[in-house]
Coordinates of N, CA and C and ligand atoms in Angstrom, one line a residue:
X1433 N -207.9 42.0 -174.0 CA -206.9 41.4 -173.1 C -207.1 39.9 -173.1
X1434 N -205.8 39.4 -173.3 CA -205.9 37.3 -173.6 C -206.2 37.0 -171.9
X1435 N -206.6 36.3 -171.7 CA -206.7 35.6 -170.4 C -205.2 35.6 -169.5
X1436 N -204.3 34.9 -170.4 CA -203.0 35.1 -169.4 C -202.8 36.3 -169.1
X1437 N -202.5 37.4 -169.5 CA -202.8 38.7 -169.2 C -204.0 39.4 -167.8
X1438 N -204.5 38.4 -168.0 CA -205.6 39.0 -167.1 C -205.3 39.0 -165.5
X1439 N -205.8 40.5 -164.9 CA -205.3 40.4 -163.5 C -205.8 38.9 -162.7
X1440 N -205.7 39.1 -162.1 CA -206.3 38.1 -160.7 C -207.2 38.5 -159.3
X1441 N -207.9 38.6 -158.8 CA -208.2 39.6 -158.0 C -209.1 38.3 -157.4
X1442 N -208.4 38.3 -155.8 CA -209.3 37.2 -155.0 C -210.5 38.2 -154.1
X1443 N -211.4 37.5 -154.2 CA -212.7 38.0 -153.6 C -213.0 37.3 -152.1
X1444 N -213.3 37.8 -151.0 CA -213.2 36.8 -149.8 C -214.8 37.7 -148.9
X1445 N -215.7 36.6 -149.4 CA -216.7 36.9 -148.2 C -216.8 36.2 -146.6
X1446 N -216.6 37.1 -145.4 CA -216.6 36.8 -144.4 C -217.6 37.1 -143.5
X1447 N -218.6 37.1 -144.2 CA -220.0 36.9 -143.9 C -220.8 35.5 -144.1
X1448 N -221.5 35.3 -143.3 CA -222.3 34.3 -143.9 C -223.5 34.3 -144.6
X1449 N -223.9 35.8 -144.6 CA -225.2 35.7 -144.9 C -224.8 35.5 -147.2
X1450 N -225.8 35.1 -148.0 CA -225.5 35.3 -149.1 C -226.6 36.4 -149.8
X1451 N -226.4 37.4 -150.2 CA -226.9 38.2 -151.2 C -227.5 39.2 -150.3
X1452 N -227.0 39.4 -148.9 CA -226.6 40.4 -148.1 C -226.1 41.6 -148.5
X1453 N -225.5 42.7 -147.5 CA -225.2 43.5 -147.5 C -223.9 43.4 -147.9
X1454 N -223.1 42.6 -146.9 CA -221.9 42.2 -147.2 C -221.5 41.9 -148.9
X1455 N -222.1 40.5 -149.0 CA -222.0 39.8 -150.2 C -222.5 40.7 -151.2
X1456 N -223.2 41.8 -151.4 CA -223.7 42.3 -152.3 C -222.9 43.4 -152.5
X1457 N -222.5 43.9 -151.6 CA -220.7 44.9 -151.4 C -220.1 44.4 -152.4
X1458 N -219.4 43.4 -152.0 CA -217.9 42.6 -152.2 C -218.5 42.3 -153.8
X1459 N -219.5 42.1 -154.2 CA -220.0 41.6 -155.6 C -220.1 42.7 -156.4
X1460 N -220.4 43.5 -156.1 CA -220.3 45.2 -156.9 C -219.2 45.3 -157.0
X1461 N -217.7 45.4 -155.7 CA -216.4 46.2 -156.3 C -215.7 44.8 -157.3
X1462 N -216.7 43.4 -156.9 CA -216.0 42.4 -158.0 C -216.2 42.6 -159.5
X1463 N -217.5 43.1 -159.7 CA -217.7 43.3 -161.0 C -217.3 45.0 -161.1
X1464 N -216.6 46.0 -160.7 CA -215.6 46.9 -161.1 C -214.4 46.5 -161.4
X1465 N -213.9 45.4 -160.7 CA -212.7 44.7 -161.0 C -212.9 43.8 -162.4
X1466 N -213.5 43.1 -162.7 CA -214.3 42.6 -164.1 C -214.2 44.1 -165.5
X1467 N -215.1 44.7 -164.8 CA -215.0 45.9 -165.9 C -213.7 46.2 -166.0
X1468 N -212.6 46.1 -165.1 CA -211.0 46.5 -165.5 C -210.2 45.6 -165.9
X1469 N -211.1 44.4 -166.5 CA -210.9 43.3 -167.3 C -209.5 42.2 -166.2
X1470 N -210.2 42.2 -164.9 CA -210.0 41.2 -164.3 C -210.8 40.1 -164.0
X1471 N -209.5 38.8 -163.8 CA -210.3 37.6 -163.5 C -210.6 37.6 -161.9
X1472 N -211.9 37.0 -161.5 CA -212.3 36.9 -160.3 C -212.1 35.7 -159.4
X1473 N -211.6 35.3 -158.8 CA -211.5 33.8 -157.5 C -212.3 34.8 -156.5
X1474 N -213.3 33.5 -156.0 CA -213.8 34.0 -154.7 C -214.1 32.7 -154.2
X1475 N -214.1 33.1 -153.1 CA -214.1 32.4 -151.3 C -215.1 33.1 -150.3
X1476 N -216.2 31.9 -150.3 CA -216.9 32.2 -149.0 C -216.3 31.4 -147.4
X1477 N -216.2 32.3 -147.1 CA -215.7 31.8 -145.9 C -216.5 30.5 -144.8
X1478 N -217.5 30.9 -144.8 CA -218.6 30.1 -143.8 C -219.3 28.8 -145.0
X1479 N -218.1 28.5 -146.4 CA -218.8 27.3 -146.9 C -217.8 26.7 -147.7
X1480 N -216.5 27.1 -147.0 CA -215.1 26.1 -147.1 C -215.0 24.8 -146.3
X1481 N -214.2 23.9 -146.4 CA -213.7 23.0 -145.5 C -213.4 23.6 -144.4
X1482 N -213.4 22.8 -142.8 CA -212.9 23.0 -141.5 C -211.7 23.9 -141.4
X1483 N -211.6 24.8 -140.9 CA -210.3 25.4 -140.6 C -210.1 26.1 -138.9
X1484 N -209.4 26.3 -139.0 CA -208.9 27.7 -137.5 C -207.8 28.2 -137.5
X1485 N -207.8 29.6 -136.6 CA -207.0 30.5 -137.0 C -205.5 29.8 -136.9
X1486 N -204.8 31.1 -136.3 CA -203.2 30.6 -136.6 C -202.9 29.7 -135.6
X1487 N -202.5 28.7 -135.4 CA -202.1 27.4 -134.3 C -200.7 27.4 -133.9
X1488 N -200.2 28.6 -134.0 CA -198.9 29.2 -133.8 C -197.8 27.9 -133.5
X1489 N -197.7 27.4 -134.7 CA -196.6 26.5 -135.2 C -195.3 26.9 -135.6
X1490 N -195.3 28.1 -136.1 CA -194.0 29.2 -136.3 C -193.1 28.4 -137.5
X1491 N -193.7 27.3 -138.3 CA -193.5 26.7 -139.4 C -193.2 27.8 -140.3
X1492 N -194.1 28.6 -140.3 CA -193.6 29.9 -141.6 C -192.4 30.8 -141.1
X1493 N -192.6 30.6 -140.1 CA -190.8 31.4 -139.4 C -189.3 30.5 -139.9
X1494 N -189.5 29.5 -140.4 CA -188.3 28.5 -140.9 C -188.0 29.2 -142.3
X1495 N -187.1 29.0 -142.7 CA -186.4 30.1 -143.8 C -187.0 29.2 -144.8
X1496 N -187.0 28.0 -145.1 CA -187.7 27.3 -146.1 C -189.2 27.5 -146.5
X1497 N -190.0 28.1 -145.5 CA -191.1 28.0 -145.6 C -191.8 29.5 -145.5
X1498 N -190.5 30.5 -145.3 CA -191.3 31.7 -145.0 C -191.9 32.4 -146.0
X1499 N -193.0 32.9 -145.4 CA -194.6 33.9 -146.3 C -195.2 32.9 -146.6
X1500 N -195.4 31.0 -146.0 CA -196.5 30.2 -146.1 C -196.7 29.9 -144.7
X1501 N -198.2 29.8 -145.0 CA -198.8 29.0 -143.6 C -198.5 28.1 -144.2
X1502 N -198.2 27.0 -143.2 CA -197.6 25.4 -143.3 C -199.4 24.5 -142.6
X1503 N -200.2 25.4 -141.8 CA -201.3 24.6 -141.6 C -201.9 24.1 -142.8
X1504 N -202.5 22.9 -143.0 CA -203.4 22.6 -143.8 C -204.7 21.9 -143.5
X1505 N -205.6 22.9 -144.4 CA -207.3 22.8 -143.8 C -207.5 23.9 -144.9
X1506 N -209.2 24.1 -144.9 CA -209.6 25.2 -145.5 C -209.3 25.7 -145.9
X1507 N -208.4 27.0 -145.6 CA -208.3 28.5 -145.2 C -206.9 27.8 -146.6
X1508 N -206.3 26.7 -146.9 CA -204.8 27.3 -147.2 C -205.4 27.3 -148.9
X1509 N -206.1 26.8 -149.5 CA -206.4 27.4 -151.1 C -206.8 29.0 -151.1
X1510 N -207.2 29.4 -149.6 CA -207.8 30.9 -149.8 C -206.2 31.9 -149.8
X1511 N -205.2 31.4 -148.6 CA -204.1 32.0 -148.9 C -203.3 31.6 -149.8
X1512 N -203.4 30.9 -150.7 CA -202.4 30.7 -151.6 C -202.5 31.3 -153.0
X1513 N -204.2 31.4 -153.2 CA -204.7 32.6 -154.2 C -203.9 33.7 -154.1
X1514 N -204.2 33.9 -152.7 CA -203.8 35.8 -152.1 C -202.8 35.7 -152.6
X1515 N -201.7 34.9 -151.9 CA -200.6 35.2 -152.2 C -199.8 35.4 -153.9
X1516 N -201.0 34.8 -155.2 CA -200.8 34.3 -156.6 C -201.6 36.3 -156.6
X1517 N -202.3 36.7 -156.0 CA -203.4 37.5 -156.5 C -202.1 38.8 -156.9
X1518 N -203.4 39.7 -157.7 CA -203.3 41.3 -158.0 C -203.7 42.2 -157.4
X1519 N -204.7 41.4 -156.5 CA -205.9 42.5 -155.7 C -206.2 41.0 -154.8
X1520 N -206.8 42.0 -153.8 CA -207.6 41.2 -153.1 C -208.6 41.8 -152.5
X1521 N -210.4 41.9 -153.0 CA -211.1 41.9 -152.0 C -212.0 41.8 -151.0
X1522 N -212.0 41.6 -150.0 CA -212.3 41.1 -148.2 C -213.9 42.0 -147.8
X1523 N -214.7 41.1 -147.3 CA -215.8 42.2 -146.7 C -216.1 41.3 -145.2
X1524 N -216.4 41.8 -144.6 CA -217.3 41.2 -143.1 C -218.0 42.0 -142.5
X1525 N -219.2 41.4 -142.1 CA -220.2 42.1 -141.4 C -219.3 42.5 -140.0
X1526 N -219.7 43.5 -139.3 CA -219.2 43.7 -137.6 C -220.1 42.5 -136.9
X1527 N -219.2 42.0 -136.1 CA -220.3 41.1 -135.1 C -219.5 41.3 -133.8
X1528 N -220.3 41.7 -133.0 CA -220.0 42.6 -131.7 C -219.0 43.1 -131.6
X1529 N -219.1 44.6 -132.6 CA -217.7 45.2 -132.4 C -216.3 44.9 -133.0
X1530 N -216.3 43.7 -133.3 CA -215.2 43.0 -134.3 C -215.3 42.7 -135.7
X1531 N -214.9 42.1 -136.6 CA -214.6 41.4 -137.6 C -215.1 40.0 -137.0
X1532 N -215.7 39.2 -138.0 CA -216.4 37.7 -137.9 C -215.6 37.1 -137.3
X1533 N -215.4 36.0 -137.1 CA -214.4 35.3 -136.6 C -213.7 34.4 -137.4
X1534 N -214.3 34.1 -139.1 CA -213.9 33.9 -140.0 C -212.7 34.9 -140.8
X1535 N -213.0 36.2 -140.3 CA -212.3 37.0 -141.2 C -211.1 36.7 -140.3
X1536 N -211.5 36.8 -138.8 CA -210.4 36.7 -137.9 C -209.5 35.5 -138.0
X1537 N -209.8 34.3 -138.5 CA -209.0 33.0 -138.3 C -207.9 33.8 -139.9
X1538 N -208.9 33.8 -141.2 CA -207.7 34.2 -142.3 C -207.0 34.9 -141.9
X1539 N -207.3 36.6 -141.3 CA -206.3 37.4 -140.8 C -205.0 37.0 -140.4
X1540 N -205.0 36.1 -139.3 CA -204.3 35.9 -138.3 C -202.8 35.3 -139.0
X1541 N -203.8 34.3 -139.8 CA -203.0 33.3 -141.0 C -202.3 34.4 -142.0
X1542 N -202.9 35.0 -142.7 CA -202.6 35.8 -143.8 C -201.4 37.0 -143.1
X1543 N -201.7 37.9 -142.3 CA -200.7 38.5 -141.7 C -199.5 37.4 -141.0
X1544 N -199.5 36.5 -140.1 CA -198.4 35.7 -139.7 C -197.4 35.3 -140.4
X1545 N -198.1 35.0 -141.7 CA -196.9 34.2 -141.9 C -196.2 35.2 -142.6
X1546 N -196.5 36.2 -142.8 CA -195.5 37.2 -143.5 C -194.7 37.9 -142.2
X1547 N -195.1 37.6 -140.9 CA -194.4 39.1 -140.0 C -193.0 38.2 -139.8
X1548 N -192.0 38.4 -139.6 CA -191.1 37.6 -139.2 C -190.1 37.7 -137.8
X1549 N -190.5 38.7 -137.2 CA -190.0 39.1 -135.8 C -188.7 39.5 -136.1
X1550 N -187.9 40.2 -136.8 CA -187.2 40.0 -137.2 C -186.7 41.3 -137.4
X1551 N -186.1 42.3 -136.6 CA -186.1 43.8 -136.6 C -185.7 44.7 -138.3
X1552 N -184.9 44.1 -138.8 CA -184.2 45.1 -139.7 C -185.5 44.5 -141.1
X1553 N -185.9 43.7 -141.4 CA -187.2 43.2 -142.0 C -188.3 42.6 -141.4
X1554 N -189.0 43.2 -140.9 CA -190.7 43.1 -140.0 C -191.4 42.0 -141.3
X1555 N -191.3 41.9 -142.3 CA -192.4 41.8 -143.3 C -191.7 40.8 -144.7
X1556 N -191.8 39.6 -144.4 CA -191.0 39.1 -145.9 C -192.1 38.8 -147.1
X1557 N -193.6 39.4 -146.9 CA -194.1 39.5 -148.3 C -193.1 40.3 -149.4
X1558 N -193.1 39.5 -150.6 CA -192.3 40.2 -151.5 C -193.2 40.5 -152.7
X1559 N -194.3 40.5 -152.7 CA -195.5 40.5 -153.7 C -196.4 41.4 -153.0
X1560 N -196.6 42.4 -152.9 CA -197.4 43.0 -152.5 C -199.0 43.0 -153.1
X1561 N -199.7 42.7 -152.4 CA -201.4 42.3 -152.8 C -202.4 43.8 -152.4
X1562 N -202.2 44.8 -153.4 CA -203.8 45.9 -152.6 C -204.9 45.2 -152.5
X1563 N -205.1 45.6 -151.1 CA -206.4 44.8 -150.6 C -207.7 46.0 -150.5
X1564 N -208.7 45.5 -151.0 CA -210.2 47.0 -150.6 C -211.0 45.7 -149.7
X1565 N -210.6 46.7 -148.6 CA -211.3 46.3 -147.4 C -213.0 46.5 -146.9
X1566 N -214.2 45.8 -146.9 CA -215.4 46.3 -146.9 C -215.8 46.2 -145.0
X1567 N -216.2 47.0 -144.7 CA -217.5 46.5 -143.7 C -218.7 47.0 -143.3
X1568 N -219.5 46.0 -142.7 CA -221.0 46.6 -142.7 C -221.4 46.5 -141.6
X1569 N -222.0 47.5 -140.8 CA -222.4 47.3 -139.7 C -224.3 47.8 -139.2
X1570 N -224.5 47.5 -138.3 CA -225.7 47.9 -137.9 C -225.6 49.3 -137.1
X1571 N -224.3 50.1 -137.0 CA -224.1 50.9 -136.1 C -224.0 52.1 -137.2
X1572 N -223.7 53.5 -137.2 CA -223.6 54.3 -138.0 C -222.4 54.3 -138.4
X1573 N -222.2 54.4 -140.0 CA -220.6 54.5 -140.1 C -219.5 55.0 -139.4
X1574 N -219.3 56.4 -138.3 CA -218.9 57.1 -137.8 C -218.0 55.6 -136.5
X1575 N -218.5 54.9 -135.9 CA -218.2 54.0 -134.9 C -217.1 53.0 -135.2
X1576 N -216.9 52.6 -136.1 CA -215.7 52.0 -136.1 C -214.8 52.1 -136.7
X1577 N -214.5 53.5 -137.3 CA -213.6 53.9 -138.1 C -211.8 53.6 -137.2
X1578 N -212.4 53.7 -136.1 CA -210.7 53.2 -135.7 C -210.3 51.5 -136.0
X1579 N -211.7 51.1 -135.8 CA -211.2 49.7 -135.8 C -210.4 49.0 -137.1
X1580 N -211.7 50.0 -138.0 CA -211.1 49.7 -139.8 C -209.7 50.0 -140.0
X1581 N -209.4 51.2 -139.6 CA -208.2 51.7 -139.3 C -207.2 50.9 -139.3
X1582 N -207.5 50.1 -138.0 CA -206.1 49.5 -137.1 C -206.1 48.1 -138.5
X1583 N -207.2 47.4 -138.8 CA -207.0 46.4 -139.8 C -206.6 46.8 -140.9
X1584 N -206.8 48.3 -141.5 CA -206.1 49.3 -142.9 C -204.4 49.2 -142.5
X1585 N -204.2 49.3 -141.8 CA -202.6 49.7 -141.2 C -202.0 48.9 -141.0
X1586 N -202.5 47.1 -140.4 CA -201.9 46.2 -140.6 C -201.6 45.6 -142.2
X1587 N -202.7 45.6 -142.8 CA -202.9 45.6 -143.7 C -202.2 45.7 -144.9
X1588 N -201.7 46.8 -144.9 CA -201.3 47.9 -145.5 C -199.6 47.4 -144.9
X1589 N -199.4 46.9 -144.3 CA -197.9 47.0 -144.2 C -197.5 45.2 -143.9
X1590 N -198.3 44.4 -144.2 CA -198.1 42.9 -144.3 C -198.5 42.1 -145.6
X1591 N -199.7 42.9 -146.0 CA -199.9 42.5 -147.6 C -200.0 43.1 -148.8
X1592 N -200.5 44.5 -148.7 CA -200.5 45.4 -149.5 C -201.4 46.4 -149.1
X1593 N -201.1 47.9 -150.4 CA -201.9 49.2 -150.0 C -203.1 48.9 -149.9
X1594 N -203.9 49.3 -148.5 CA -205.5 48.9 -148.3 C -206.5 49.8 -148.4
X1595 N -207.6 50.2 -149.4 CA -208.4 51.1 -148.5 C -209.0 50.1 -148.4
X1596 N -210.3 51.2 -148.0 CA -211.3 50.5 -147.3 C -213.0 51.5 -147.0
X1597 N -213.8 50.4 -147.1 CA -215.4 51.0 -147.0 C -215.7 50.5 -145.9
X1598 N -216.7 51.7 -145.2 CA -217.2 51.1 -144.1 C -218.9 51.7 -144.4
X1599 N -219.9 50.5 -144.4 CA -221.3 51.0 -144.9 C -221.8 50.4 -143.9
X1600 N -222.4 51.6 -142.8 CA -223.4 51.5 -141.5 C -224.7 51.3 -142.1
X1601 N -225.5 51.5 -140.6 CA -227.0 51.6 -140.2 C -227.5 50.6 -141.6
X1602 N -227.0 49.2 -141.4 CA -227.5 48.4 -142.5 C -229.0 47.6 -142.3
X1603 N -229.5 47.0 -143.0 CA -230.7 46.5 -143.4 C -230.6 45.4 -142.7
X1604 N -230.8 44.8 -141.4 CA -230.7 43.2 -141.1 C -231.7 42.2 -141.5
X1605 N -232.5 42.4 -141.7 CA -233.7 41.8 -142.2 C -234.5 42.6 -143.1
X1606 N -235.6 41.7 -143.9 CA -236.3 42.4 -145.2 C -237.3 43.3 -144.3
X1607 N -238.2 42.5 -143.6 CA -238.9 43.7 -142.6 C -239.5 43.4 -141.3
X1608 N -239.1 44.2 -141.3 CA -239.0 44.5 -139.3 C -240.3 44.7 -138.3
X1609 N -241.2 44.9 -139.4 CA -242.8 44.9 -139.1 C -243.3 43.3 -139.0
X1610 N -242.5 42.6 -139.8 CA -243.1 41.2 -139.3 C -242.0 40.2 -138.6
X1611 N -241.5 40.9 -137.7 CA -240.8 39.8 -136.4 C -241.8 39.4 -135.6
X1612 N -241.5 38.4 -134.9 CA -242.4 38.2 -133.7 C -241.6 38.6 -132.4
X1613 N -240.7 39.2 -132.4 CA -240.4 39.9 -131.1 C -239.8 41.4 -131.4
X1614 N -240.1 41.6 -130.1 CA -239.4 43.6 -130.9 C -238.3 43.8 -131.2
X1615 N -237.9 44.5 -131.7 CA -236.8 45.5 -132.0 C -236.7 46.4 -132.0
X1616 N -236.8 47.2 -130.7 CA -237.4 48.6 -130.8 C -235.9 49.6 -130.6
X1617 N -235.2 48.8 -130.8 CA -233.5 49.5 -131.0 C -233.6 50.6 -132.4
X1618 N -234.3 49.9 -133.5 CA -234.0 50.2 -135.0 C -235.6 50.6 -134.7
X1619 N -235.6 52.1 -136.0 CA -236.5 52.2 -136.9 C -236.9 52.1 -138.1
X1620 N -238.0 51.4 -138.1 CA -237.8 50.0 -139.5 C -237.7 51.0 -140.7
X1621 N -238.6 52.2 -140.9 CA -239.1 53.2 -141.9 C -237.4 53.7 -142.4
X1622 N -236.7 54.1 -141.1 CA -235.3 54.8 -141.2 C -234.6 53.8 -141.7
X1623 N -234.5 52.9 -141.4 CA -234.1 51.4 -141.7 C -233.9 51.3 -143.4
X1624 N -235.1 51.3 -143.7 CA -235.4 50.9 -145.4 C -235.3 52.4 -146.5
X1625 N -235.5 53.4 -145.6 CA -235.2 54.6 -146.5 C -233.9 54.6 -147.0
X1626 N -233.1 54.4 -145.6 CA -231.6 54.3 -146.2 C -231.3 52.9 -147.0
X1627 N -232.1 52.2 -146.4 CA -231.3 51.1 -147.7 C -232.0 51.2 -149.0
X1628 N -233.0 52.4 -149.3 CA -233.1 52.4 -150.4 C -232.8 53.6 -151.6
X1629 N -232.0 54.1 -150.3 CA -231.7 55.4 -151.0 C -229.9 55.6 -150.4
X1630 N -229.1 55.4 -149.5 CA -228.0 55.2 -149.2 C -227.3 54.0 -149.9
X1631 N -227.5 52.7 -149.5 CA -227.4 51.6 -150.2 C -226.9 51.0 -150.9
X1632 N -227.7 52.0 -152.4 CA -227.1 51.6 -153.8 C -226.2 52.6 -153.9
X1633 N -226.0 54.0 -153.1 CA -224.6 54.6 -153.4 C -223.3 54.0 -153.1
X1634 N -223.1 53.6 -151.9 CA -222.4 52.7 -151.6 C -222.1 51.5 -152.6
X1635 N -223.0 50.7 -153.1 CA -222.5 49.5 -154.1 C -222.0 50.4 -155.3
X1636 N -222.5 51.3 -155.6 CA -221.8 52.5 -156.6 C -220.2 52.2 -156.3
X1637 N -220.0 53.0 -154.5 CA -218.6 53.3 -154.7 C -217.9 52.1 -154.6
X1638 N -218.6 50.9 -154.3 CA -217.5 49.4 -154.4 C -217.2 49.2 -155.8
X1639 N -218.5 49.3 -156.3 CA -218.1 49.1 -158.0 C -216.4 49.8 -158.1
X1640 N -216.6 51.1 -158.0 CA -215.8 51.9 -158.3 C -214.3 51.7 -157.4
X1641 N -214.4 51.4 -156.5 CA -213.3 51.2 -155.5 C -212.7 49.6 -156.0
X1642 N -213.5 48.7 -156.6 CA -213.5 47.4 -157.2 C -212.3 47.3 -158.2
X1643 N -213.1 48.5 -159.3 CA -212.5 49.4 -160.6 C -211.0 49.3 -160.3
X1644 N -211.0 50.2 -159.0 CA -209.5 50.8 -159.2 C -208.7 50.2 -158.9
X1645 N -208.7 49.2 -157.9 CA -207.9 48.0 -157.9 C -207.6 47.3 -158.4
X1646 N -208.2 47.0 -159.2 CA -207.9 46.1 -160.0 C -207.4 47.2 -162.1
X1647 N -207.1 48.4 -161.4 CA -206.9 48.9 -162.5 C -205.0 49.8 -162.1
X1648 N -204.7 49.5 -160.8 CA -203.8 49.7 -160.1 C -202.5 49.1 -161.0
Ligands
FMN1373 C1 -223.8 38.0 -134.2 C2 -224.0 39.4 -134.6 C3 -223.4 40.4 -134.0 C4 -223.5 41.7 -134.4 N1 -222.8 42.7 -133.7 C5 -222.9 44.0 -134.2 C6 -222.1 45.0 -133.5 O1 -221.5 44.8 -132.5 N2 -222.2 46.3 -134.0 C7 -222.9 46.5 -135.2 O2 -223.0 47.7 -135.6 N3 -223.6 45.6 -135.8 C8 -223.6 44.3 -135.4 N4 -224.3 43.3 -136.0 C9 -225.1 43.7 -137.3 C10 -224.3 43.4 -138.5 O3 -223.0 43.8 -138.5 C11 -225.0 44.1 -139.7 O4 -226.3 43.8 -139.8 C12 -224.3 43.7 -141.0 O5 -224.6 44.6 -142.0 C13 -224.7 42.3 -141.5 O6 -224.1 42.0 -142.7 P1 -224.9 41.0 -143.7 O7 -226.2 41.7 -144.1 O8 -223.9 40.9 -144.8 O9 -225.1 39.7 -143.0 C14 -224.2 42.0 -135.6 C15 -224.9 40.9 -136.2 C16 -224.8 39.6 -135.8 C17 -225.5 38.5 -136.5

């Protein structure tokens, strides 16, 4: 496959940590997307230029400018990929219960400017982008499956078809036996079993989930 041919598939870490759980996610289903002889752009979120969320300007509500954020800062080379891309995909750690607040400022941007209030067309993306949506939490997978949800379904109807992983009871630190304060929430043994035996199934199924998107 010549390069011009080649998909596009934006990568967007909304974690800060590097070679994390998150980032080590998002970097497996990137190199599935690679194996289906896509090209990769990626974006860390927490080491772009200054940005914030949507500043509700309603700039992209003007017929001239609609499906663009008109803000400029950071965030607008990350939406403007999306908007060029074949795939797009997104991971963020949970941080209390939510999505980062990085994932949250793109969100806001990335869905806005496509919604249009507008009854008989809700939605003037005309490119639809499948997005594989990642997240990782310290809680058991089972707990925020609604939340992934409500982000799958927006998702799913502002930019394109989303799934999505959600990989709990994660590793926060290398080891938990040498903090200087307790943690007696986690058990460190339960802790590292699964990250050494759960873990790499998971980056398995990003690989794989990586694959299909970008083979879509
Ligand atoms: C500020 C902060 C808030 C967090 N809040 C939650 C939470 O509410 N629920 C949860 O399950 N994990 C929470 N976590 C844990 C992370 O979601 C989890 O360790 C995640 O896998 C970290 O991703 P990383 O390894 O890519 O940094 C929090 C971590 C931080 C730093």
């Amino acid at each position: 496959m010549s390069t011009a041919e080649k998909k596009k598939i934006v990568v967007v870490n909304a974690g800060p940590r590097k070679g994390w759980n998150t980032d080590t996610l998002i970097s497996e289903a990137a190199k599935g997307a690679e194996e289906a002889g896509a090209e990769i752009v990626r974006f860390d979120l927490f080491r772009l230029e200054k940005y914030t969320g949507c500043i509700s300007c309603f700039a992209c509500k003007k017929e001239k400018f609609k499906g663009h954020c008109m803000c400029r800062d950071g965030l607008t080379p990350v939406l403007d990929a999306i908007r060029e891309a074949d795939g797009l995909i997104i991971g963020s750690p949970n941080y209390l219960s939510e999505l980062t607040a990085s994932f949250r400022a793109l969100y806001e941007r990335l869905i806005f400017q496509n919604l249009t209030y507008n009854k008989e067309t809700p939605c003037c993306n005309i490119h639809p982008v499948p997005v594989l949506l990642v997240m990782t939490s310290n809680a058991p997978d089972t707990l925020y499956v609604n939340l992934v949800k409500n982000y799958q379904q927006t998702l799913s109807r502002f930019v394109g078809p989303c799934e999505t992983l959600i990989c709990g009871n994660t590793l926060q630190v290398k080891d938990y036996s040498k903090l200087d304060w307790e943690w007696s929430m986690f058990d460190p043994e339960d802790k590292k079993q699964r990250h050494e035996t759960v873990f790499p199934e998971e980056c398995r199924k990003a690989f794989k989930m990586g694959k299909q998107l970008a083979s879509q």
